[in-house]
mmCIF file of C-alpha atoms in Angstrom:
data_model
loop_
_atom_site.group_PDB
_atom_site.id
_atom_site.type_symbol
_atom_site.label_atom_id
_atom_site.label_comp_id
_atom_site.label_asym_id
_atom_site.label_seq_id
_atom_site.Cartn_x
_atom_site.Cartn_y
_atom_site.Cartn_z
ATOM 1 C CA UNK A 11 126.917 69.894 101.235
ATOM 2 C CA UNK A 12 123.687 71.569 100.002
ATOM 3 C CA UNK A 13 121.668 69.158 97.987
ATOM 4 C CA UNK A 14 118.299 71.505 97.638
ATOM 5 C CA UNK A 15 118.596 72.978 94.099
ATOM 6 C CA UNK A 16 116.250 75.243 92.631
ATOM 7 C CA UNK A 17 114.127 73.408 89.679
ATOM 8 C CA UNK A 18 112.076 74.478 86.636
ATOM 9 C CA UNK A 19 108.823 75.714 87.642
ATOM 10 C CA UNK A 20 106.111 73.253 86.353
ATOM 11 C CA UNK A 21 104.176 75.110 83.779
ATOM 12 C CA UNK A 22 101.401 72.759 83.350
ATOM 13 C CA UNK A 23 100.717 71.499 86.680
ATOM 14 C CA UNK A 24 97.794 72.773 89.351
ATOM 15 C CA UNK A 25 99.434 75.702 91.043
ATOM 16 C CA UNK A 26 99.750 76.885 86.660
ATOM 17 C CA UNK A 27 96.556 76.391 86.603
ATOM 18 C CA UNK A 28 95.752 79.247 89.804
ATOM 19 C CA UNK A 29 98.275 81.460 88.559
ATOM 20 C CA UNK A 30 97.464 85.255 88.318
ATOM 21 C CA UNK A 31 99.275 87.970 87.094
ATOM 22 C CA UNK A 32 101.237 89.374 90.205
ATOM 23 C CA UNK A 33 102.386 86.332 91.158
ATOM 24 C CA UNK A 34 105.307 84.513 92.719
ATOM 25 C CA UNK A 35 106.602 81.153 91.696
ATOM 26 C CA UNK A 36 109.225 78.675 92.922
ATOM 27 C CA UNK A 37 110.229 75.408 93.024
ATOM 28 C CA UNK A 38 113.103 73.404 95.099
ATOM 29 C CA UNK A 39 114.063 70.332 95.076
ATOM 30 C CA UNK A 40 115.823 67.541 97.203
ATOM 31 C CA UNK A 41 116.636 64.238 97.196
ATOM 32 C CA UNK A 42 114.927 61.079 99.585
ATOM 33 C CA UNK A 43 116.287 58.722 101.383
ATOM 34 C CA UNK A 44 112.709 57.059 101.917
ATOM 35 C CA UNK A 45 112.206 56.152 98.600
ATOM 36 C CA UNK A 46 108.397 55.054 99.243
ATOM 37 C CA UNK A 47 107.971 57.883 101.386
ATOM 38 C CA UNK A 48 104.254 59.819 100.430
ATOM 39 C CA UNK A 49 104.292 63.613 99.316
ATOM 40 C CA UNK A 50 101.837 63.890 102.546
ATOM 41 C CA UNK A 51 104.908 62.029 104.781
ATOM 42 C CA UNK A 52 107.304 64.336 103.085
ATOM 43 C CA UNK A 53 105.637 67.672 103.767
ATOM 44 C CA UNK A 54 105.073 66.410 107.173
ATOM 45 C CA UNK A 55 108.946 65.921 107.531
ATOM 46 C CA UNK A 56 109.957 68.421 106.303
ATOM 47 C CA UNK A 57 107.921 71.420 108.031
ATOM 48 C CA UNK A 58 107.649 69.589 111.076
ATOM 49 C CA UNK A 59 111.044 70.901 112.354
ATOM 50 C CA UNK A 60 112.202 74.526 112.359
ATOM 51 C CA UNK A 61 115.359 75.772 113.813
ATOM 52 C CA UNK A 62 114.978 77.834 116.318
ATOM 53 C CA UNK A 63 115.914 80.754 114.085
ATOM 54 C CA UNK A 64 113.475 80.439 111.649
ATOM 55 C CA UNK A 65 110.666 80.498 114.411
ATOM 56 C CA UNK A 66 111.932 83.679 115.972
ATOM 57 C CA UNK A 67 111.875 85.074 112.334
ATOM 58 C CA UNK A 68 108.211 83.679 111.869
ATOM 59 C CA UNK A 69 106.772 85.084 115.629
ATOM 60 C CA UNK A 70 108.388 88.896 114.771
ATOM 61 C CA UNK A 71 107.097 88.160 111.413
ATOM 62 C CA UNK A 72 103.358 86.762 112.636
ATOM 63 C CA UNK A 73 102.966 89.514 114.977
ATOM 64 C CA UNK A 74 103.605 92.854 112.496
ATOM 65 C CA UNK A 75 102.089 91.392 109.526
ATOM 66 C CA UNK A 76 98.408 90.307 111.393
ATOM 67 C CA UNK A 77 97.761 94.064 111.821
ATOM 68 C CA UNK A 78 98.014 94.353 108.335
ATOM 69 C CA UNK A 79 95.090 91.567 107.286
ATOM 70 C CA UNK A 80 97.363 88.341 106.571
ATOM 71 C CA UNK A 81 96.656 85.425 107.784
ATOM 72 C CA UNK A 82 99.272 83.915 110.652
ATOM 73 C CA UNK A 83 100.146 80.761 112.185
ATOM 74 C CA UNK A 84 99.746 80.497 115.883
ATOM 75 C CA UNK A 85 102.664 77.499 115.543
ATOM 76 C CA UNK A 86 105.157 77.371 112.500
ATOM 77 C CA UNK A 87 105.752 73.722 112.762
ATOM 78 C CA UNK A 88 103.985 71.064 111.826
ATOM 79 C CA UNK A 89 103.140 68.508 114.654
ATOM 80 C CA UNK A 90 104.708 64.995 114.550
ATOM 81 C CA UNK A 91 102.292 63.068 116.308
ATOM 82 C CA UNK A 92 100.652 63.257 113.293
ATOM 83 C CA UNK A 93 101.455 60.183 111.044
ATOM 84 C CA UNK A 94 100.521 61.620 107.905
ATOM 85 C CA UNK A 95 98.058 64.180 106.243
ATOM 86 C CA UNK A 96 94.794 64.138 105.075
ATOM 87 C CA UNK A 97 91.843 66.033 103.253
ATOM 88 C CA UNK A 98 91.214 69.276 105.375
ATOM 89 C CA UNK A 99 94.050 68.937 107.607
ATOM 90 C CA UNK A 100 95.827 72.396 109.090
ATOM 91 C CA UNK A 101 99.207 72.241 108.199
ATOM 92 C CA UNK A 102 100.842 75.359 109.592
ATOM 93 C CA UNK A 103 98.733 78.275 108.469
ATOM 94 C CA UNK A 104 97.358 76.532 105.237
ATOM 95 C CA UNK A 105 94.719 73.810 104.822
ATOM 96 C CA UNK A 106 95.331 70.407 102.811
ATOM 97 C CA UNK A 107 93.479 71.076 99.605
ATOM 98 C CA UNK A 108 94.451 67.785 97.853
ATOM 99 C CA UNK A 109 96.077 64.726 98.554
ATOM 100 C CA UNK A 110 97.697 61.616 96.364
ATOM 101 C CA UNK A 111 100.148 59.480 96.947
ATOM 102 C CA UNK A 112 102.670 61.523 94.936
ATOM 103 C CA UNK A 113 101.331 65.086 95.495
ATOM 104 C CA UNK A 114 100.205 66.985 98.257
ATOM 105 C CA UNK A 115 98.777 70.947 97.929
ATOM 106 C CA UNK A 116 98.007 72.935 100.842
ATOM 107 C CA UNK A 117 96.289 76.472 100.842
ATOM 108 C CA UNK A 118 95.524 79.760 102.281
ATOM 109 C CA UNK A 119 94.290 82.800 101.376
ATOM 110 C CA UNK A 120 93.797 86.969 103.033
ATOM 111 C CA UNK A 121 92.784 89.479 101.875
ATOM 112 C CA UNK A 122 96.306 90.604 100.346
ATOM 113 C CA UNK A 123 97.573 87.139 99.002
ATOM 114 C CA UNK A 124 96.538 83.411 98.152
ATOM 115 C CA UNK A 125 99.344 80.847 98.951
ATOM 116 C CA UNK A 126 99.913 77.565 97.274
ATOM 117 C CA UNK A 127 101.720 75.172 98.370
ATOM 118 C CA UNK A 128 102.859 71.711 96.602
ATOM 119 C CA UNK A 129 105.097 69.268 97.685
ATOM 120 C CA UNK A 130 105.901 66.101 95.401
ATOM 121 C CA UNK A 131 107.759 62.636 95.501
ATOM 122 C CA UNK A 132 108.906 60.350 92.980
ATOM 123 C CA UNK A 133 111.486 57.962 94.709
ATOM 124 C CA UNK A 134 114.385 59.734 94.354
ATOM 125 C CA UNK A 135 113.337 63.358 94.832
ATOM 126 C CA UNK A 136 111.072 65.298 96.944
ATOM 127 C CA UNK A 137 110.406 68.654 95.188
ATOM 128 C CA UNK A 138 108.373 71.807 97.196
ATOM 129 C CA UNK A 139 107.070 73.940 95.082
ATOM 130 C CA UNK A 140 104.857 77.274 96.321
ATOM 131 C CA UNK A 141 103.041 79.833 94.606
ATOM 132 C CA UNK A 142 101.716 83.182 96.070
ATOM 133 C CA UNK A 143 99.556 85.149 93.722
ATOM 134 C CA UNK A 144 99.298 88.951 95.130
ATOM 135 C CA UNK A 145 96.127 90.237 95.181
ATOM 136 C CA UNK A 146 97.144 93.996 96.792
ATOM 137 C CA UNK A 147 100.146 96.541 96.199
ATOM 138 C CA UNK A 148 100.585 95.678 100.005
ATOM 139 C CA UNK A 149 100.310 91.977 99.287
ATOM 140 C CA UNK A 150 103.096 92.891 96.479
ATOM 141 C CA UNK A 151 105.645 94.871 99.044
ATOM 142 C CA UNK A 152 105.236 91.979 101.604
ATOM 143 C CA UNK A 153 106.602 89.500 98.864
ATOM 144 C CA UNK A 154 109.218 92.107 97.646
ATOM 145 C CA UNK A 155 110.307 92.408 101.558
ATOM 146 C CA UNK A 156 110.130 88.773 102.374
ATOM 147 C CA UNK A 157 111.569 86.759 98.939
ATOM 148 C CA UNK A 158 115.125 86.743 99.908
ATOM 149 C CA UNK A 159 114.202 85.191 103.469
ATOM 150 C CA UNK A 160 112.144 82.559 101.596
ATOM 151 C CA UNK A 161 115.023 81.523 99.477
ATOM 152 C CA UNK A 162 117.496 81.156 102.548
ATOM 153 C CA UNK A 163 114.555 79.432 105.014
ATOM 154 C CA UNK A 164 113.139 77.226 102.472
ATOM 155 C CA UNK A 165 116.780 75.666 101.466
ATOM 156 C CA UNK A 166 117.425 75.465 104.694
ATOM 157 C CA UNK A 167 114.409 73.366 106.319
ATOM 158 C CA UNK A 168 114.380 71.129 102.811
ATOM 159 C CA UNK A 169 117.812 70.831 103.635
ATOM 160 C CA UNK A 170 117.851 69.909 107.154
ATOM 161 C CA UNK A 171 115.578 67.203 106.643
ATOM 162 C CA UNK A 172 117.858 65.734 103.827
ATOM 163 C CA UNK A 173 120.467 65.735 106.427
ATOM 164 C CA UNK A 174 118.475 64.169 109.093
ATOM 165 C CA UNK A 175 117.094 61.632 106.780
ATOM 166 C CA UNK A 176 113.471 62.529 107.249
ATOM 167 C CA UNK A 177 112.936 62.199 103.609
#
C-alpha cells in the first residue's frame, strides 16, 4: 500500500551545502506515474491537495506558532490553477529559490528557523527532500514538538498523490 519510503539524505547536493549545525534533514521518496512530469509539476501536485486533516493541523498550528516569530501560511495548499512554478513564485509559505527541469527548491526563513525545501524527478521517482536548520533553542523545541507530525503528514500527502496519479 504505502509506496513513500524514506531515502538516503543527499550529502553533496544544495540543501548540504546550507546545512548548519542544529539542523534537521530528510528525504522521501515516491514513485511517478508521469514519467516526464517536471520537479516544478511534481511539487505542484503534490502540495496542492491536503486532506482536510492536515489543514486543521496546519490552522491550530499557524495560529500558536505566529505569536512566537515564525513565519505562517495564510493557505497550506498550493493552488492548481497554476500550471507550473517559476522563479519567485509563493508556494505555500516558502518562495521558489531555484528551478530546473529535474529540481525544484523552495525557501523560507524567521527569525527561529530557515526551511529548505527540494523536490526532484528522474522518471521513475519523485523524491522531497526538506531541510530546516534551527537558528534558536525555541526554533529547536518547535522541531522536537513537530518531527513526528512531519513524518506521518509528509508520507501521507506524497502518498496521496501516488494514489491519485498526480505524479
Amino acid at each position: 500500500m504505502w509506496k513513500v519510503k524514506a531515502v538516503s539524505v543527499p550529502k553533496d547536493d544544495f540543501l548540504a551545502s546550507k546545512r548548519s549545525k542544529h539542523s534537521f534533514r530528510d528525504a522521501l521518496s515516491a514513485p511517478v506515474s508521469q514519467p516526464s512530469i517536471s520537479a516544478a509539476k511534481a511539487q505542484l501536485n503534490i502540495f496542492s491537495r491536503m486532506p482536510k486533516w492536515v489543514d486543521t493541523l496546519m490552522n491550530i498550528r499557524n495560529k500558536t506558532v505566529k505569536y512566537f516569530g515564525f513565519k505562517v501560511a495564510t493557505d497550506s495548499t498550493l493552488h492548481m490553477e497554476k500550471t507550473d512554478l517559476k522563479l519567485g513564485d509563493s508556494a505555500g509559505f516558502m518562495t521558489v529559490i531555484s528551478v530546473h527541469d529535474q529540481e525544484i527548491i523552495s525557501f523560507a526563513e524567521d527569525k527561529h528557523m530557515q526551511f529548505y525545501m527540494s523536490v526532484t524527478t528522474d522518471g521513475q521517482q519523485a523524491t522531497v527532500s526538506t531541510l530546516v536548520n534551527l537558528k534558536t533553542p525555541i526554533g529547536r523545541l518547535y522541531m522536537a514538538l513537530i518531527t513526528p507530525f512531519h513524518w506521518i503528514i509528509a508520507r501521507v500527502v506524497i502518498h496521496n498523490a501516488v494514489q491519485e496519479q498526480r505524479l
